Short mmCIF file of C-alpha atoms in Angstrom, two decimals:
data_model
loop_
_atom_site.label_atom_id
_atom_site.label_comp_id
_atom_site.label_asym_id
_atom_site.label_seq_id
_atom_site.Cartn_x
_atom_site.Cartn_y
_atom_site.Cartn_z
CA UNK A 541 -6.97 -34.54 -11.81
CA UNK A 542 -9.67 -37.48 -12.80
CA UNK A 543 -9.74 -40.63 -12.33
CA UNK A 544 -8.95 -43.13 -14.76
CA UNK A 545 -10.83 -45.91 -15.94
CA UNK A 546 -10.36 -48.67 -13.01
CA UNK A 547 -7.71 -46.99 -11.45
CA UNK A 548 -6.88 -44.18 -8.71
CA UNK A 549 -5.26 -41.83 -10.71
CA UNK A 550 -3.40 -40.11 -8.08
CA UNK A 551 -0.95 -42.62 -6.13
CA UNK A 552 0.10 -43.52 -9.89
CA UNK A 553 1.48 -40.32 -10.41
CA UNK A 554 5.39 -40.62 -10.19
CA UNK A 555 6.51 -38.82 -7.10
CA UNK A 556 8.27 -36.31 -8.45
CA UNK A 557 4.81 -34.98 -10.24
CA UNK A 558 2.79 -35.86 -6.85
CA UNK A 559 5.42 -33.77 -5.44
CA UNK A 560 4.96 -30.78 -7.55
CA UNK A 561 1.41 -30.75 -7.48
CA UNK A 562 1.55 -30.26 -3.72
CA UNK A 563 3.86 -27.68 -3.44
CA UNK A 564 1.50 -25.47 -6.31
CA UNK A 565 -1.54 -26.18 -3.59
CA UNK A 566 0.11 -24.84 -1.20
CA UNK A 567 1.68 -21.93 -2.84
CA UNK A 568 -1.83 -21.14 -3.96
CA UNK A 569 -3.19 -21.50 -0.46
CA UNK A 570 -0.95 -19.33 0.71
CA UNK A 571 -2.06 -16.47 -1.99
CA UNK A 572 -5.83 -17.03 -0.63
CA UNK A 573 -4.90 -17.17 2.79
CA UNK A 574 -2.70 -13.93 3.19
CA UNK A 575 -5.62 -12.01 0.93
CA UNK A 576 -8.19 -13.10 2.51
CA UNK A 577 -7.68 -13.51 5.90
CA UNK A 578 -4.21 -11.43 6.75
CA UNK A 579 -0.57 -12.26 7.40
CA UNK A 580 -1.24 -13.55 11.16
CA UNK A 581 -3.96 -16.19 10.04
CA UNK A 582 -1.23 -17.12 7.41
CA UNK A 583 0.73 -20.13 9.22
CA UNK A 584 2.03 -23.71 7.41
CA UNK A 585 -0.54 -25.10 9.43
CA UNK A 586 -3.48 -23.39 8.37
CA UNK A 587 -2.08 -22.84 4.39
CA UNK A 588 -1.65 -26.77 4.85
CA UNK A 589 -5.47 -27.09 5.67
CA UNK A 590 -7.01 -24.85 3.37
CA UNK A 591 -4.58 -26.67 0.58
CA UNK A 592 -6.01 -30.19 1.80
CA UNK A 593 -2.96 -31.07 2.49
CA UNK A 594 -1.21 -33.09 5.69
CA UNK A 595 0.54 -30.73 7.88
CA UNK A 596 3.93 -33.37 7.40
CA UNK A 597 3.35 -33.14 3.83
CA UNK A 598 3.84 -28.91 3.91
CA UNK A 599 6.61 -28.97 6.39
CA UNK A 600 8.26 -31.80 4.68
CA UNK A 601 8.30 -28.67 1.36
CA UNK A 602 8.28 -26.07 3.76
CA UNK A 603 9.72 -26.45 6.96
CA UNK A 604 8.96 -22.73 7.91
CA UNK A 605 6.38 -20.16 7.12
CA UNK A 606 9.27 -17.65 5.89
CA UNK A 607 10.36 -20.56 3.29
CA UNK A 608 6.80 -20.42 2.23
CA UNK A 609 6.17 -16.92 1.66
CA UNK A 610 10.09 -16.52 -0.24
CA UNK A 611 8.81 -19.84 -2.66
CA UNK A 612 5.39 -17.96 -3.17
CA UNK A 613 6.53 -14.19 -3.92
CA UNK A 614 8.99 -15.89 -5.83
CA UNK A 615 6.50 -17.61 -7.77
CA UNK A 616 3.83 -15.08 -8.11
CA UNK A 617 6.48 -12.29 -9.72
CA UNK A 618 7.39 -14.61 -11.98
CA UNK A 619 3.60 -15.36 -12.95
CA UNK A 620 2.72 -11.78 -12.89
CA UNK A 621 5.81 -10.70 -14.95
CA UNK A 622 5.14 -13.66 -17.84
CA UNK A 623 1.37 -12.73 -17.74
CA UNK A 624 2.45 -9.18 -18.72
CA UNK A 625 4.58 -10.22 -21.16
CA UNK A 626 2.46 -12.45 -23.08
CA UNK A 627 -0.23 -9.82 -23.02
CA UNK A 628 2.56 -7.95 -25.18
CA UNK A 629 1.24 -9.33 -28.70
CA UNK A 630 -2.61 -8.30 -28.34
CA UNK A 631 -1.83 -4.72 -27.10
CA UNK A 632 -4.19 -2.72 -29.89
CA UNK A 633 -1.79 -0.66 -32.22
CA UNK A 634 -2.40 3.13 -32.50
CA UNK A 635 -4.30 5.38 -30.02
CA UNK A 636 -5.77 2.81 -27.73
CA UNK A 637 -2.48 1.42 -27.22
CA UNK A 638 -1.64 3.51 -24.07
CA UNK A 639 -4.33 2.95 -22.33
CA UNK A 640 -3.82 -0.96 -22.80
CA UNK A 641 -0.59 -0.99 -21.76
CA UNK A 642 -1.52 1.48 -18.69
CA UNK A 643 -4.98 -0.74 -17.59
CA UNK A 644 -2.40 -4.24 -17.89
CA UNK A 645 0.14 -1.86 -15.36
CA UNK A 646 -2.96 -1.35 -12.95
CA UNK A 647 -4.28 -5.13 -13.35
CA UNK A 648 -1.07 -6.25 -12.13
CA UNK A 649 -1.68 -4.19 -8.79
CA UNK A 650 -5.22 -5.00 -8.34
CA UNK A 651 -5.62 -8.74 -8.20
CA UNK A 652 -5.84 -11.58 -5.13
CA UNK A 653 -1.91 -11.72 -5.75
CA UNK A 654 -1.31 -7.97 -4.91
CA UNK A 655 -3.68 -8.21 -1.79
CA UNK A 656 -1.28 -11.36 -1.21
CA UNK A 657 2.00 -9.31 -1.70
CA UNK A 658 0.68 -6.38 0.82
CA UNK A 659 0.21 -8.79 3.42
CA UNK A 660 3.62 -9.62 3.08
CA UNK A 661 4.95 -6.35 2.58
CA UNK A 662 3.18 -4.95 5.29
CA UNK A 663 4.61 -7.54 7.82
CA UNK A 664 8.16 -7.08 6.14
CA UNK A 665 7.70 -3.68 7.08
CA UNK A 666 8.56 -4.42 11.18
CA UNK A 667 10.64 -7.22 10.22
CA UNK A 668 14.38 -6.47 9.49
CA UNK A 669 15.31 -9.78 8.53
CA UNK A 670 11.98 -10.70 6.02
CA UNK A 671 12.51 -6.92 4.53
CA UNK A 672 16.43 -7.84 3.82
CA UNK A 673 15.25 -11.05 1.97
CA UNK A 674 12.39 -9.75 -0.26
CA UNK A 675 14.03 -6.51 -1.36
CA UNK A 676 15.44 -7.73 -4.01
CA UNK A 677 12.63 -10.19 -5.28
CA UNK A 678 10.73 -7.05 -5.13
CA UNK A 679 13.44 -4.56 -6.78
CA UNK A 680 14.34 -7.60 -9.29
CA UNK A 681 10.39 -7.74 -10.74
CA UNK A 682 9.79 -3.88 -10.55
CA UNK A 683 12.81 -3.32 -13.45
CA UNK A 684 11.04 -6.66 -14.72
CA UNK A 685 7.26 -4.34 -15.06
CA UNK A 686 9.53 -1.59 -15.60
CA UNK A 687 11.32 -2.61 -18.61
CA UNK A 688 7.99 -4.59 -20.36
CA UNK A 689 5.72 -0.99 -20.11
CA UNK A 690 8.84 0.59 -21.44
CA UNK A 691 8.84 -1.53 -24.39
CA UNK A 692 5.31 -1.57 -24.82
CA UNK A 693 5.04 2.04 -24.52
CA UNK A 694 7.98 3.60 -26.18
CA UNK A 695 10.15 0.79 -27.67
CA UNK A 696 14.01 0.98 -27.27
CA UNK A 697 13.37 4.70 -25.96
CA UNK A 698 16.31 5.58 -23.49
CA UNK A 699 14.63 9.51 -22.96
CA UNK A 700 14.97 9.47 -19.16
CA UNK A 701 12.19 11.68 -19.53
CA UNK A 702 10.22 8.75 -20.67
CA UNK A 703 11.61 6.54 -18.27
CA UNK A 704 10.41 8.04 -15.43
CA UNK A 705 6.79 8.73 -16.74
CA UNK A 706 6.82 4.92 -16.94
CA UNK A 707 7.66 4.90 -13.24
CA UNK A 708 5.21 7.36 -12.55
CA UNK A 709 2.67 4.92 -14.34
CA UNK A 710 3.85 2.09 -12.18
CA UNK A 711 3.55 4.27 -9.09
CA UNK A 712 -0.22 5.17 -9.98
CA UNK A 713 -0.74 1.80 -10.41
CA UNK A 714 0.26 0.75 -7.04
CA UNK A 715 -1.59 3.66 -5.96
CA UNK A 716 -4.92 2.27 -7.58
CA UNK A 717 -4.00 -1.26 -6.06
CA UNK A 718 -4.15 0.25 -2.50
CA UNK A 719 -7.20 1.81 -3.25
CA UNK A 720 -8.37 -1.14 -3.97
CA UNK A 721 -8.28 -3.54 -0.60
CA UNK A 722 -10.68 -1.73 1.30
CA UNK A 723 -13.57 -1.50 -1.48
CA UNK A 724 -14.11 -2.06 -5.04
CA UNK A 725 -12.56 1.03 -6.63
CA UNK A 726 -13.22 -0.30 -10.03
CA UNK A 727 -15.45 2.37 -11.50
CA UNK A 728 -13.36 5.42 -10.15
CA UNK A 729 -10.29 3.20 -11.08
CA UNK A 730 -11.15 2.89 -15.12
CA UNK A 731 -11.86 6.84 -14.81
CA UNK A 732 -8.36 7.39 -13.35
CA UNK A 733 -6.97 5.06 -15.97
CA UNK A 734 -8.37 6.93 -18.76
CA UNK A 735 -7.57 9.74 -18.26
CA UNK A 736 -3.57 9.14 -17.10
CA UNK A 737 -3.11 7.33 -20.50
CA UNK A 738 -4.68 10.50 -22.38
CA UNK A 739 -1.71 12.53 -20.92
CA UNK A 740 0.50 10.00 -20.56
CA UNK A 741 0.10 9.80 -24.69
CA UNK A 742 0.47 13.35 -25.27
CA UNK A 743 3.45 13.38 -22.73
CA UNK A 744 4.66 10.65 -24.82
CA UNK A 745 4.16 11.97 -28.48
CA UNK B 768 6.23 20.24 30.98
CA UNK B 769 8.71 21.93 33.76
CA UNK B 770 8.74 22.55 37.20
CA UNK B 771 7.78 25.67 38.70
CA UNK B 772 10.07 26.79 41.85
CA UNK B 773 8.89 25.20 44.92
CA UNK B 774 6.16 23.07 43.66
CA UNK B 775 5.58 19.93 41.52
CA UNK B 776 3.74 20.52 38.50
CA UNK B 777 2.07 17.60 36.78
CA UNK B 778 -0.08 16.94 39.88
CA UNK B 779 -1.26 20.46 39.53
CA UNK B 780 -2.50 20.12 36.29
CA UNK B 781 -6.17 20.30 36.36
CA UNK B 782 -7.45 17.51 35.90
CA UNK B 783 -8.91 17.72 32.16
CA UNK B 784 -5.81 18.88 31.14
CA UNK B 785 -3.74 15.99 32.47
CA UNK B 786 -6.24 13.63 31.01
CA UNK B 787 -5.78 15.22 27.58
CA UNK B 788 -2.23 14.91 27.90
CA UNK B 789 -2.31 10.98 28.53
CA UNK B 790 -4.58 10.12 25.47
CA UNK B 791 -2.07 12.37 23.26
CA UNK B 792 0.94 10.78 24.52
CA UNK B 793 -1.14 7.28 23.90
CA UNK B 794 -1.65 8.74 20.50
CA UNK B 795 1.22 9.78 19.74
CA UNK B 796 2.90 6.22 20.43
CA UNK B 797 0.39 3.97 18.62
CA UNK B 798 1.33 6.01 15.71
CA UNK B 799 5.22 4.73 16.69
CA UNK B 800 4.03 1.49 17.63
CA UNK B 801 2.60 0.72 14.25
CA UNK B 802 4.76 2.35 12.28
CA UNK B 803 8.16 0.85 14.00
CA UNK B 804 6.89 -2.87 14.98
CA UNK B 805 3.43 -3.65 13.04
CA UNK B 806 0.12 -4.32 13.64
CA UNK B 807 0.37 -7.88 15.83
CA UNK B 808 3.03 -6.00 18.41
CA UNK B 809 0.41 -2.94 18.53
CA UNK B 810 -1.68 -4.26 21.70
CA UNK B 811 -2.70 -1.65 24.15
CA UNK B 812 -0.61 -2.61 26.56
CA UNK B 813 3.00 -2.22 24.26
CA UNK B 814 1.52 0.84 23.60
CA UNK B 815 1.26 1.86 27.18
CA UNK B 816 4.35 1.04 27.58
CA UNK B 817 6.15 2.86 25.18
CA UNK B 818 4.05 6.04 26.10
CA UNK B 819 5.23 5.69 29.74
CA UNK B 820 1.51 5.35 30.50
CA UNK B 821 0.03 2.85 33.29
CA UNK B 822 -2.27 -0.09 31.86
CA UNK B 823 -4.94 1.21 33.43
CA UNK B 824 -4.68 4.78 32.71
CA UNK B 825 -4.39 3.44 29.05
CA UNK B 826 -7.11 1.28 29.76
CA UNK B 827 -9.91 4.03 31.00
CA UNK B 828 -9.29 5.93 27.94
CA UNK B 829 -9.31 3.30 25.85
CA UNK B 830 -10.64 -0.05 27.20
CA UNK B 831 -10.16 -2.14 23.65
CA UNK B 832 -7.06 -1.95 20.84
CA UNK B 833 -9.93 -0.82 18.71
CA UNK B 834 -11.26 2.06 20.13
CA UNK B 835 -7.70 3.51 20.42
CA UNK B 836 -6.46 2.30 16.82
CA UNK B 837 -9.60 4.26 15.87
CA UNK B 838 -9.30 7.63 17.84
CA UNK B 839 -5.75 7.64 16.13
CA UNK B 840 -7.30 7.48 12.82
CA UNK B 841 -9.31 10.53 13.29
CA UNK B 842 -6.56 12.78 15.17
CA UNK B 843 -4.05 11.24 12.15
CA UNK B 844 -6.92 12.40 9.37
CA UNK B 845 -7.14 15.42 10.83
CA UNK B 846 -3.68 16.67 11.16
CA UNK B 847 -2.72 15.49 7.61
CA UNK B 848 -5.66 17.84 6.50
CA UNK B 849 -4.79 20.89 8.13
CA UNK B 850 -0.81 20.63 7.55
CA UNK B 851 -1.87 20.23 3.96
CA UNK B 852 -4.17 23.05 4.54
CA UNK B 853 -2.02 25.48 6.45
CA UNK B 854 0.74 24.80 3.88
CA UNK B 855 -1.56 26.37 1.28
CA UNK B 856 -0.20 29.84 2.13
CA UNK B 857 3.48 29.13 1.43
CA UNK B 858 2.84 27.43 -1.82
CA UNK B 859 4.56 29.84 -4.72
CA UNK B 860 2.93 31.57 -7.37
CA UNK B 861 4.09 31.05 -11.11
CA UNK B 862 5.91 27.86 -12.60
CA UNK B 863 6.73 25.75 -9.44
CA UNK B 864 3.53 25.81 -7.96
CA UNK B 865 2.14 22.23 -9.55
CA UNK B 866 5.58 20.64 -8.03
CA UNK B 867 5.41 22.22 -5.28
CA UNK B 868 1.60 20.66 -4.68
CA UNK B 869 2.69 17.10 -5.78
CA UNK B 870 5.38 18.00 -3.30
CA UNK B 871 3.10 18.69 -0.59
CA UNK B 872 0.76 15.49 -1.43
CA UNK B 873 3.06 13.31 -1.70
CA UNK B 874 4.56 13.83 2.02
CA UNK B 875 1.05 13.39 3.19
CA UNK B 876 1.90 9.68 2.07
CA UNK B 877 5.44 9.48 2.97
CA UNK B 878 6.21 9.76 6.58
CA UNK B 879 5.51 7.33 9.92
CA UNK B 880 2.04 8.33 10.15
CA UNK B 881 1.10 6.95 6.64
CA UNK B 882 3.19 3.82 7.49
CA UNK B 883 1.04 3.34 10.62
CA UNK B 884 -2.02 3.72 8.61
CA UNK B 885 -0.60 1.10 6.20
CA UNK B 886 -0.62 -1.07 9.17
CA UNK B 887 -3.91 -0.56 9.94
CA UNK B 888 -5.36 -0.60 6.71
CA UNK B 889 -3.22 -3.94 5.79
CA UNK B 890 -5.09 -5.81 9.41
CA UNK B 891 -8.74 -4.25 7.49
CA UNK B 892 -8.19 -5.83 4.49
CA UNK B 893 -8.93 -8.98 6.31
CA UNK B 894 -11.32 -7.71 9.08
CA UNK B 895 -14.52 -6.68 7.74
CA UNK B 896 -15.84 -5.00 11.37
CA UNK B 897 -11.83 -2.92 10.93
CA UNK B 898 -13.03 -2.18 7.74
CA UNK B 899 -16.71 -0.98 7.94
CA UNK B 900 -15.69 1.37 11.36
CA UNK B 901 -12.37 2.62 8.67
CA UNK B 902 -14.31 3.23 5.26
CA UNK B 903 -15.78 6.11 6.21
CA UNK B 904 -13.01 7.92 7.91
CA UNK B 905 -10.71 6.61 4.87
CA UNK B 906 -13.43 8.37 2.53
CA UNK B 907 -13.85 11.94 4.37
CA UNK B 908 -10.04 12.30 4.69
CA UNK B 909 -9.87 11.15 0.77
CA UNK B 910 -11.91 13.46 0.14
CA UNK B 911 -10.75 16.32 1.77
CA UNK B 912 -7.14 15.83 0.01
CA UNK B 913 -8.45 15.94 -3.14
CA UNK B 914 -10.16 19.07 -2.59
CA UNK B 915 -7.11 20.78 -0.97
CA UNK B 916 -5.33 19.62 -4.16
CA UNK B 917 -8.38 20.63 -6.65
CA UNK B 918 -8.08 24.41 -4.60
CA UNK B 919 -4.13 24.74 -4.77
CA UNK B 920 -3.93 23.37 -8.82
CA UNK B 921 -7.24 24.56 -10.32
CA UNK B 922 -9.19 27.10 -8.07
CA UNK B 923 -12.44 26.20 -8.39
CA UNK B 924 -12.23 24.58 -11.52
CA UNK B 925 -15.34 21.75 -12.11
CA UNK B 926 -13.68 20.41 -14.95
CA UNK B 927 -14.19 16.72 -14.64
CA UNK B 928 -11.09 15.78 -16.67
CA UNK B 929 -9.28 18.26 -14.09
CA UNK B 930 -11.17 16.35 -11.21
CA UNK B 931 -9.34 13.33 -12.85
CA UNK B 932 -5.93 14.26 -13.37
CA UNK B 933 -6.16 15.01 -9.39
CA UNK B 934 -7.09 11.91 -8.61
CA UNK B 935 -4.42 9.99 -10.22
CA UNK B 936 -1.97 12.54 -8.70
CA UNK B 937 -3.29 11.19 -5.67
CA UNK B 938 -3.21 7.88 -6.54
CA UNK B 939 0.71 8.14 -8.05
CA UNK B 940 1.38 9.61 -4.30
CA UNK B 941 0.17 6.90 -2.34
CA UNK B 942 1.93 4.44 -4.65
CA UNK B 943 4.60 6.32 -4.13
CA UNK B 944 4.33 6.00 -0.41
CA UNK B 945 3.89 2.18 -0.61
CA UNK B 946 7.15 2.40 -2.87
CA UNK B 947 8.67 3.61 0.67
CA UNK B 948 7.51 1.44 3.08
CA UNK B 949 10.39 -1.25 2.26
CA UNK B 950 13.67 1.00 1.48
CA UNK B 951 14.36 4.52 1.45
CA UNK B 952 12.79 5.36 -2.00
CA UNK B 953 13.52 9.32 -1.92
CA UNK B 954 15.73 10.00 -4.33
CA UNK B 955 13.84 8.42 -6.85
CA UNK B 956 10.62 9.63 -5.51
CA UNK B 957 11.93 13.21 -6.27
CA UNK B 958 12.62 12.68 -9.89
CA UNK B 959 9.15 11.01 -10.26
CA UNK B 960 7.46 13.98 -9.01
CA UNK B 961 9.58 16.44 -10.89
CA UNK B 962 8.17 14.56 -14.32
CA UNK B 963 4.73 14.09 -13.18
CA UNK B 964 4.52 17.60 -12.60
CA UNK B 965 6.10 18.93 -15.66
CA UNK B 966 3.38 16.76 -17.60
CA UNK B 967 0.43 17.72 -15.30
CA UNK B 968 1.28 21.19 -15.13
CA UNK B 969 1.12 21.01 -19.22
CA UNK B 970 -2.33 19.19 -19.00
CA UNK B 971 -3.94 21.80 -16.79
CA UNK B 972 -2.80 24.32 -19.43
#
């Protein structure tokens, strides 16, 4: 957002796109709060604050922390499933193509929006009612990563064998991106990578 | 503990021996504590409680959640290494000997304990004193698992692609733990390790 020549750009913005713009801040306050400070710093209050954003203005979108964190998982599988997807068209052809399609798996599980996720998942974890409501945002975008590496691995392959290599994959992946919160893993992390798609490909030929 | 005829026996304890027994029963329920209700409910004091230990008997063994969270970590380290380790006797000869090692890693990540550790590993991510004290216990009991697995799947093979494919075994189990923490993921998990193993049993070949 600039500013226009003479002109505040912002209160000219018609409400409904004032309104949207708001609710991304938060959402993406919310990502940066739960990674880097934990799901018990992560209230409206301080997501509000870190967004620059009036605390009426957030509960006015949110009225509740848990109808923050559903609009933000929401929104971040979505993002991380469409990122995936459109990464579809410049995976290399031929024998790097594995280990493209196996490093775009672990990239999903390794970013501020994973850290993000495992905050939430981790709280879900003692929480019954949280845990009932994102089960199936979770189970809906793991057949989502499921299906894509499927397709970018082996095409309309229905081998069950093949299937649950891919979920294998997907499992190392998640591995890697718990590895990853405490320290940078990334050099042992490529290693790993490497040499799972080298068997992986075999497996798979 | 029982009573003997005539005579009370917890007060006749020695002393050392009842003190022992209070810091294992504190153990013992921090371990439930985190792994039932999360890190916030995990105060010294719930703990206590749900150990049927006084606060101040809870307190002189461990006067902050910190020091007891930590003293967990170690006992919890060191009983995942020497179940693995004991375990390396019954493991079979022949064909089902890789499954029966992803097996055995793989449970390392599955039950409460691991879910405890998730909890405290989750409150690190955003505490960096947590997270220095953590790191190196993390590390030691990282590396001791992989060279349990290393012994049971390749002798003492110094193969570095060999060192790999252990790793991301590893790795593929603690995703596969994480997979766990929201739903009861087990039948699934068993068909994951069943392919994984067929494929790294071939790559060890």
């Amino acid at each position: 957002m600039g500013t226009r020549p003479g002109g505040v750009v912002n209160t000219r913005l018609p409400q409904q796109d004032r309104s949207r713009a708001t609710r991304e801040r938060l959402i993406a306050s919310t990502i940066d709060v739960l990674a880097s400070d934990g799901w018990a710093a992560a209230t409206v209050s301080v997501i509000a604050e870190r967004a620059g954003v009036s605390r009426g203005a957030a509960q006015h979108h949110f009225p509740t922390r848990e109808s923050l964190v559903i609009a933000t998982l929401e929104q971040t599988f979505d993002e991380l499933t469409t990122r995936a997807a459109d990464g579809e068209e410049t995976l290399p052809e031929g024998p790097g193509r594995v280990e493209a399609v196996v490093t775009r798996a672990v990239e999903v599980y390794t970013g501020t929006q994973f850290k993000a996720l495992l905050q939430v998942w981790s709280a879900a974890a003692s929480d019954p009612a949280l845990r009932e409501t994102i089960l199936p945002m979770e189970r809906k975008f793991a057949r989502a990563a499921h299906r894509l590496t499927m397709q970018s691995l082996a095409g309309g392959s229905t081998d069950p064998a093949v299937h649950r290599l891919v979920q294998a994959t997907l499992d190392m992946a998640r591995g890697l991106g718990l590895a990853d919160t405490l320290s940078d893993d990334s050099a042992r992390r490529k290693q790993v990578i490497a040499t799972w798609s080298e068997v992986l490909a075999a497996a798979l030929n």
